[in-house]
Amino acid sequence: MTESSTAGARLLGSIGVTGIVFLVIAAAAPLTAVGGALPLMIGLGNGAGAPTAYLVAAGVLLLFSVGYAAMSSHLDEAGAFYAYVRRGLGPRAGLGAAGLALLAYTAIQAGIYGLAASTVEELVVHYGGPDLPWYFYAFALMAVVAVLGYRNIELGAKVLGVLLVVEIAIIVALSAAVLSRGGAHGIDTVSFTPSAFFDGSPGVALMFAIASFIGFEATAIYGEEARDPRRTIPRATYLAVGTIGVLYAVASWAVVLAFGSDGVAAAAGADPEGLTFTAARLFLGESAADLMAILLVTSLFAALLAFHNAISRYGYALARDGIGHPALGHIHLRHGSPHKAALAQTLSAALLLGTFALAGADPVLQLFTWMSGLATVAMLLLMLLTSVAVIVFFRRTGVDRRAWHTVIAPVLGTGGLVLITALVIDNFTTLVGGSAVVAIVLLATVAATFALGVTLARTAPNPAQPHTI
């Protein structure tokens, strides 16, 4: 034990449903999804049918969440998916799952650093500032994230809460303006018809849609720091997934209507980077479009902080179970945070970003595109493992006999995840920018990470069972 930390204790905090929901939605980065991913989803995917893709993705994740939330009543620790898989499928699959989780969150965080840095660089130059390299802004953002991540989770939740309210406000304002003014050619519901959903490449649309939900696992990651986790975790899970799904569906519908159901695909193809901002300029005015560009930075920052917290808690949970350096399992005496795991996370992010910077990589076309694709596949496989683990856990233990919660919904959710995973892998080359070589390397990295985790479990000490409530 040192003056600043202790091992073997539990994380401190009394975060409630609202705070956890803020952390989850912040990780989803709504404005980034609506402003950055949605135009690509429309142009490369199913055009006007994009809003339905969000609803389908939300539906599958809600089915998954039924069993996930039910099992959360019997677990209470910071490892989330890792703890669930370990409890349901054993330590080997559990450590493989932990590897996938760390890979997914590390990759998506690195990608967002690239996108955020590029966005800040463009804004600074636009407003007459110096033209500095993107990585200068990436490391500046990292320093702020490191300070907040070192402190108690409730401080981070408050910061994210403020940023998130403003971010969602501009999305709601745009949606309301488009709908109240009747869009470009009047209000229609073409976006929610089966013909629109299956038009073009619905697989690509689903791929972008499911990627927009990455991070909702945070509802259980903060189990130790939650107030009354038995009730907080299930409520936060349903509320977060439902809110994200409805917000994305309505906002994407508004963007479709802003250009017309029959013209939005062409508009997205012609201007994928500026589609949503053009809609804001048309329906809210020039100032609102400029404000949205600035809020995109705060959206990305909120996501960076949320993923930093998630990775830190995974490192802490693994170290506490005897996997990795023991120091990562220490808790700050005053803040009650996994501060050493947070410092390690910052170091790993710095090394990864430094590698891309030294290689002269483009922060968006390479760093963001490759890492977000890698994270999407890893997270889908992780959710599949978790879904199967939930089914096995309840079947083996019999602690919950409700058929809908322990069998029907988890099985349906698993089926939906299998279908979406197959579609993502089939369209993976498109997701990572069109390079087959890059696609193969990234998919092989996912497989190798899981295999490495399973292999390490054979030699790792037998960890204690996840904490039960």
GROMACS .gro file of C-alpha atoms in nm, residues 34-239:
model
  206
   34VAL     CA    1  -2.523   1.188  -3.703
   35GLY     CA    2  -2.265   1.422  -3.851
   36GLY     CA    3  -1.994   1.176  -3.952
   37ALA     CA    4  -2.122   0.820  -3.987
   38LEU     CA    5  -2.478   0.887  -4.107
   39PRO     CA    6  -2.383   1.042  -4.445
   40LEU     CA    7  -2.163   0.740  -4.521
   41MET     CA    8  -2.439   0.509  -4.402
   42ILE     CA    9  -2.680   0.679  -4.645
   43GLY     CA   10  -2.441   0.704  -4.938
   44LEU     CA   11  -2.281   0.359  -4.915
   45GLY     CA   12  -2.570   0.175  -4.752
   46ASN     CA   13  -2.944   0.190  -4.809
   47GLY     CA   14  -3.007   0.559  -4.869
   48ALA     CA   15  -3.338   0.677  -4.725
   49GLY     CA   16  -3.375   0.348  -4.533
   50ALA     CA   17  -3.096   0.439  -4.288
   51PRO     CA   18  -3.335   0.529  -4.001
   52THR     CA   19  -3.478   0.176  -4.002
   53ALA     CA   20  -3.126   0.032  -3.976
   54TYR     CA   21  -3.087   0.218  -3.645
   55LEU     CA   22  -3.416   0.076  -3.520
   56VAL     CA   23  -3.316  -0.278  -3.621
   57ALA     CA   24  -2.980  -0.242  -3.445
   58ALA     CA   25  -3.149  -0.101  -3.135
   59GLY     CA   26  -3.403  -0.386  -3.140
   60VAL     CA   27  -3.131  -0.651  -3.149
   61LEU     CA   28  -2.939  -0.481  -2.868
   62LEU     CA   29  -3.252  -0.447  -2.656
   63LEU     CA   30  -3.311  -0.821  -2.691
   64PHE     CA   31  -2.949  -0.879  -2.596
   65SER     CA   32  -2.991  -0.641  -2.302
   66VAL     CA   33  -3.275  -0.842  -2.147
   67GLY     CA   34  -3.050  -1.133  -2.049
   68TYR     CA   35  -2.752  -0.905  -1.995
   69ALA     CA   36  -2.945  -0.691  -1.747
   70ALA     CA   37  -3.092  -0.999  -1.575
   71MET     CA   38  -2.744  -1.141  -1.520
   72SER     CA   39  -2.621  -0.806  -1.388
   73SER     CA   40  -2.831  -0.874  -1.078
   74HIS     CA   41  -2.592  -1.158  -0.998
   75LEU     CA   42  -2.262  -0.984  -1.078
   76ASP     CA   43  -2.111  -0.663  -0.947
   77GLU     CA   44  -1.766  -0.575  -1.073
   78ALA     CA   45  -1.586  -0.351  -1.319
   79GLY     CA   46  -1.505  -0.616  -1.582
   80ALA     CA   47  -1.849  -0.617  -1.750
   81PHE     CA   48  -1.844  -0.839  -2.062
   82TYR     CA   49  -1.524  -1.006  -1.941
   83ALA     CA   50  -1.686  -1.096  -1.608
   84TYR     CA   51  -2.003  -1.222  -1.776
   85VAL     CA   52  -1.819  -1.446  -2.022
   86ARG     CA   53  -1.586  -1.578  -1.753
   87ARG     CA   54  -1.877  -1.661  -1.526
   88GLY     CA   55  -2.080  -1.825  -1.802
   89LEU     CA   56  -1.821  -1.989  -2.027
   90GLY     CA   57  -1.514  -2.027  -1.804
   91PRO     CA   58  -1.180  -1.848  -1.753
   92ARG     CA   59  -1.035  -1.929  -2.097
   93ALA     CA   60  -1.324  -1.777  -2.291
   94GLY     CA   61  -1.335  -1.500  -2.032
   95LEU     CA   62  -0.977  -1.393  -2.086
   96GLY     CA   63  -1.027  -1.418  -2.462
   97ALA     CA   64  -1.326  -1.187  -2.420
   98ALA     CA   65  -1.117  -0.946  -2.213
   99GLY     CA   66  -0.866  -0.933  -2.496
  100LEU     CA   67  -1.142  -0.850  -2.744
  101ALA     CA   68  -1.277  -0.578  -2.516
  102LEU     CA   69  -0.939  -0.413  -2.467
  103LEU     CA   70  -0.872  -0.436  -2.841
  104ALA     CA   71  -1.211  -0.286  -2.931
  105TYR     CA   72  -1.197   0.004  -2.685
  106THR     CA   73  -0.831   0.080  -2.749
  107ALA     CA   74  -0.889   0.079  -3.125
  108ILE     CA   75  -1.201   0.297  -3.122
  109GLN     CA   76  -1.041   0.541  -2.882
  110ALA     CA   77  -0.732   0.574  -3.103
  111GLY     CA   78  -0.954   0.625  -3.407
  112ILE     CA   79  -1.151   0.896  -3.231
  113TYR     CA   80  -0.830   1.071  -3.129
  114GLY     CA   81  -0.744   1.088  -3.498
  115LEU     CA   82  -1.086   1.219  -3.601
  116ALA     CA   83  -1.102   1.468  -3.312
  117ALA     CA   84  -0.752   1.599  -3.379
  118SER     CA   85  -0.827   1.642  -3.750
  119THR     CA   86  -1.152   1.823  -3.669
  120VAL     CA   87  -0.980   2.061  -3.424
  121GLU     CA   88  -0.702   2.126  -3.675
  122GLU     CA   89  -0.956   2.225  -3.943
  123LEU     CA   90  -1.144   2.453  -3.702
  124VAL     CA   91  -0.827   2.627  -3.584
  125VAL     CA   92  -0.716   2.695  -3.941
  126HIS     CA   93  -1.068   2.803  -4.040
  127TYR     CA   94  -1.073   3.065  -3.766
  128GLY     CA   95  -0.727   3.198  -3.854
  129GLY     CA   96  -0.510   2.993  -3.618
  130PRO     CA   97  -0.177   2.821  -3.692
  131ASP     CA   98  -0.164   2.512  -3.914
  132LEU     CA   99  -0.019   2.258  -3.668
  133PRO     CA  100   0.013   1.881  -3.718
  134TRP     CA  101  -0.293   1.676  -3.617
  135TYR     CA  102  -0.102   1.484  -3.353
  136PHE     CA  103  -0.033   1.806  -3.161
  137TYR     CA  104  -0.406   1.835  -3.093
  138ALA     CA  105  -0.439   1.460  -3.029
  139PHE     CA  106  -0.186   1.468  -2.746
  140ALA     CA  107  -0.339   1.788  -2.604
  141LEU     CA  108  -0.678   1.616  -2.587
  142MET     CA  109  -0.512   1.313  -2.432
  143ALA     CA  110  -0.367   1.523  -2.151
  144VAL     CA  111  -0.711   1.657  -2.053
  145VAL     CA  112  -0.865   1.308  -2.071
  146ALA     CA  113  -0.584   1.173  -1.853
  147VAL     CA  114  -0.651   1.430  -1.578
  148LEU     CA  115  -1.025   1.366  -1.569
  149GLY     CA  116  -0.978   0.989  -1.594
  150TYR     CA  117  -0.747   0.992  -1.293
  151ARG     CA  118  -1.018   1.140  -1.072
  152ASN     CA  119  -1.340   0.999  -0.928
  153ILE     CA  120  -1.587   0.873  -1.190
  154GLU     CA  121  -1.852   1.120  -1.073
  155LEU     CA  122  -1.640   1.416  -1.189
  156GLY     CA  123  -1.610   1.264  -1.536
  157ALA     CA  124  -1.983   1.193  -1.542
  158LYS     CA  125  -2.059   1.558  -1.463
  159VAL     CA  126  -1.831   1.684  -1.740
  160LEU     CA  127  -1.983   1.439  -1.986
  161GLY     CA  128  -2.332   1.534  -1.873
  162VAL     CA  129  -2.283   1.902  -1.957
  163LEU     CA  130  -2.126   1.827  -2.295
  164LEU     CA  131  -2.391   1.572  -2.378
  165VAL     CA  132  -2.686   1.800  -2.303
  166VAL     CA  133  -2.553   2.064  -2.543
  167GLU     CA  134  -2.469   1.802  -2.805
  168ILE     CA  135  -2.814   1.643  -2.799
  169ALA     CA  136  -2.979   1.986  -2.793
  170ILE     CA  137  -2.837   2.077  -3.136
  171ILE     CA  138  -2.942   1.740  -3.279
  172VAL     CA  139  -3.295   1.782  -3.144
  173ALA     CA  140  -3.306   2.141  -3.271
  174LEU     CA  141  -3.210   2.030  -3.623
  175SER     CA  142  -3.464   1.748  -3.619
  176ALA     CA  143  -3.740   1.979  -3.494
  177ALA     CA  144  -3.659   2.246  -3.753
  178VAL     CA  145  -3.668   2.001  -4.044
  179LEU     CA  146  -3.988   1.831  -3.929
  180SER     CA  147  -4.169   2.157  -3.845
  181ARG     CA  148  -4.084   2.306  -4.186
  182GLY     CA  149  -4.172   1.992  -4.377
  183GLY     CA  150  -3.824   1.909  -4.501
  184ALA     CA  151  -3.735   1.963  -4.865
  185HIS     CA  152  -4.051   1.813  -5.018
  186GLY     CA  153  -4.286   1.747  -4.728
  187ILE     CA  154  -4.301   1.483  -4.455
  188ASP     CA  155  -4.311   1.118  -4.558
  189THR     CA  156  -4.240   0.785  -4.388
  190VAL     CA  157  -4.056   0.620  -4.676
  191SER     CA  158  -3.755   0.570  -4.449
  192PHE     CA  159  -3.949   0.323  -4.235
  193THR     CA  160  -4.076   0.099  -4.514
  194PRO     CA  161  -3.929  -0.246  -4.586
  195SER     CA  162  -3.856  -0.149  -4.947
  196ALA     CA  163  -3.640   0.144  -4.834
  197PHE     CA  164  -3.456  -0.063  -4.574
  198PHE     CA  165  -3.368  -0.337  -4.824
  199ASP     CA  166  -3.272  -0.091  -5.097
  200GLY     CA  167  -2.904  -0.069  -5.187
  201SER     CA  168  -2.679  -0.231  -4.928
  202PRO     CA  169  -2.869  -0.280  -4.601
  203GLY     CA  170  -2.574  -0.480  -4.466
  204VAL     CA  171  -2.349  -0.173  -4.488
  205ALA     CA  172  -2.618   0.038  -4.318
  206LEU     CA  173  -2.651  -0.212  -4.032
  207MET     CA  174  -2.275  -0.217  -4.001
  208PHE     CA  175  -2.261   0.159  -3.943
  209ALA     CA  176  -2.569   0.146  -3.720
  210ILE     CA  177  -2.433  -0.117  -3.481
  211ALA     CA  178  -2.098   0.064  -3.468
  212SER     CA  179  -2.285   0.371  -3.341
  213PHE     CA  180  -2.384   0.182  -3.025
  214ILE     CA  181  -2.031   0.080  -2.922
  215GLY     CA  182  -1.984   0.159  -2.554
  216PHE     CA  183  -2.325   0.069  -2.411
  217GLU     CA  184  -2.148  -0.202  -2.209
  218ALA     CA  185  -2.058   0.081  -1.974
  219THR     CA  186  -2.384   0.024  -1.789
  220ALA     CA  187  -2.217  -0.276  -1.624
  221ILE     CA  188  -1.857  -0.154  -1.635
  222TYR     CA  189  -1.945   0.093  -1.360
  223GLY     CA  190  -2.124  -0.168  -1.147
  224GLU     CA  191  -1.892  -0.120  -0.849
  225GLU     CA  192  -1.931   0.257  -0.865
  226ALA     CA  193  -2.309   0.253  -0.907
  227ARG     CA  194  -2.565   0.336  -0.644
  228ASP     CA  195  -2.782   0.024  -0.588
  229PRO     CA  196  -2.639  -0.168  -0.890
  230ARG     CA  197  -2.913  -0.433  -0.879
  231ARG     CA  198  -3.161  -0.169  -0.999
  232THR     CA  199  -2.931   0.089  -1.154
  233ILE     CA  200  -2.765  -0.136  -1.414
  234PRO     CA  201  -3.080  -0.284  -1.577
  235ARG     CA  202  -3.256   0.052  -1.585
  236ALA     CA  203  -2.953   0.230  -1.728
  237THR     CA  204  -2.907  -0.040  -1.993
  238TYR     CA  205  -3.262  -0.022  -2.128
  239LEU     CA  206  -3.274   0.356  -2.106
   0.00000   0.00000   0.00000
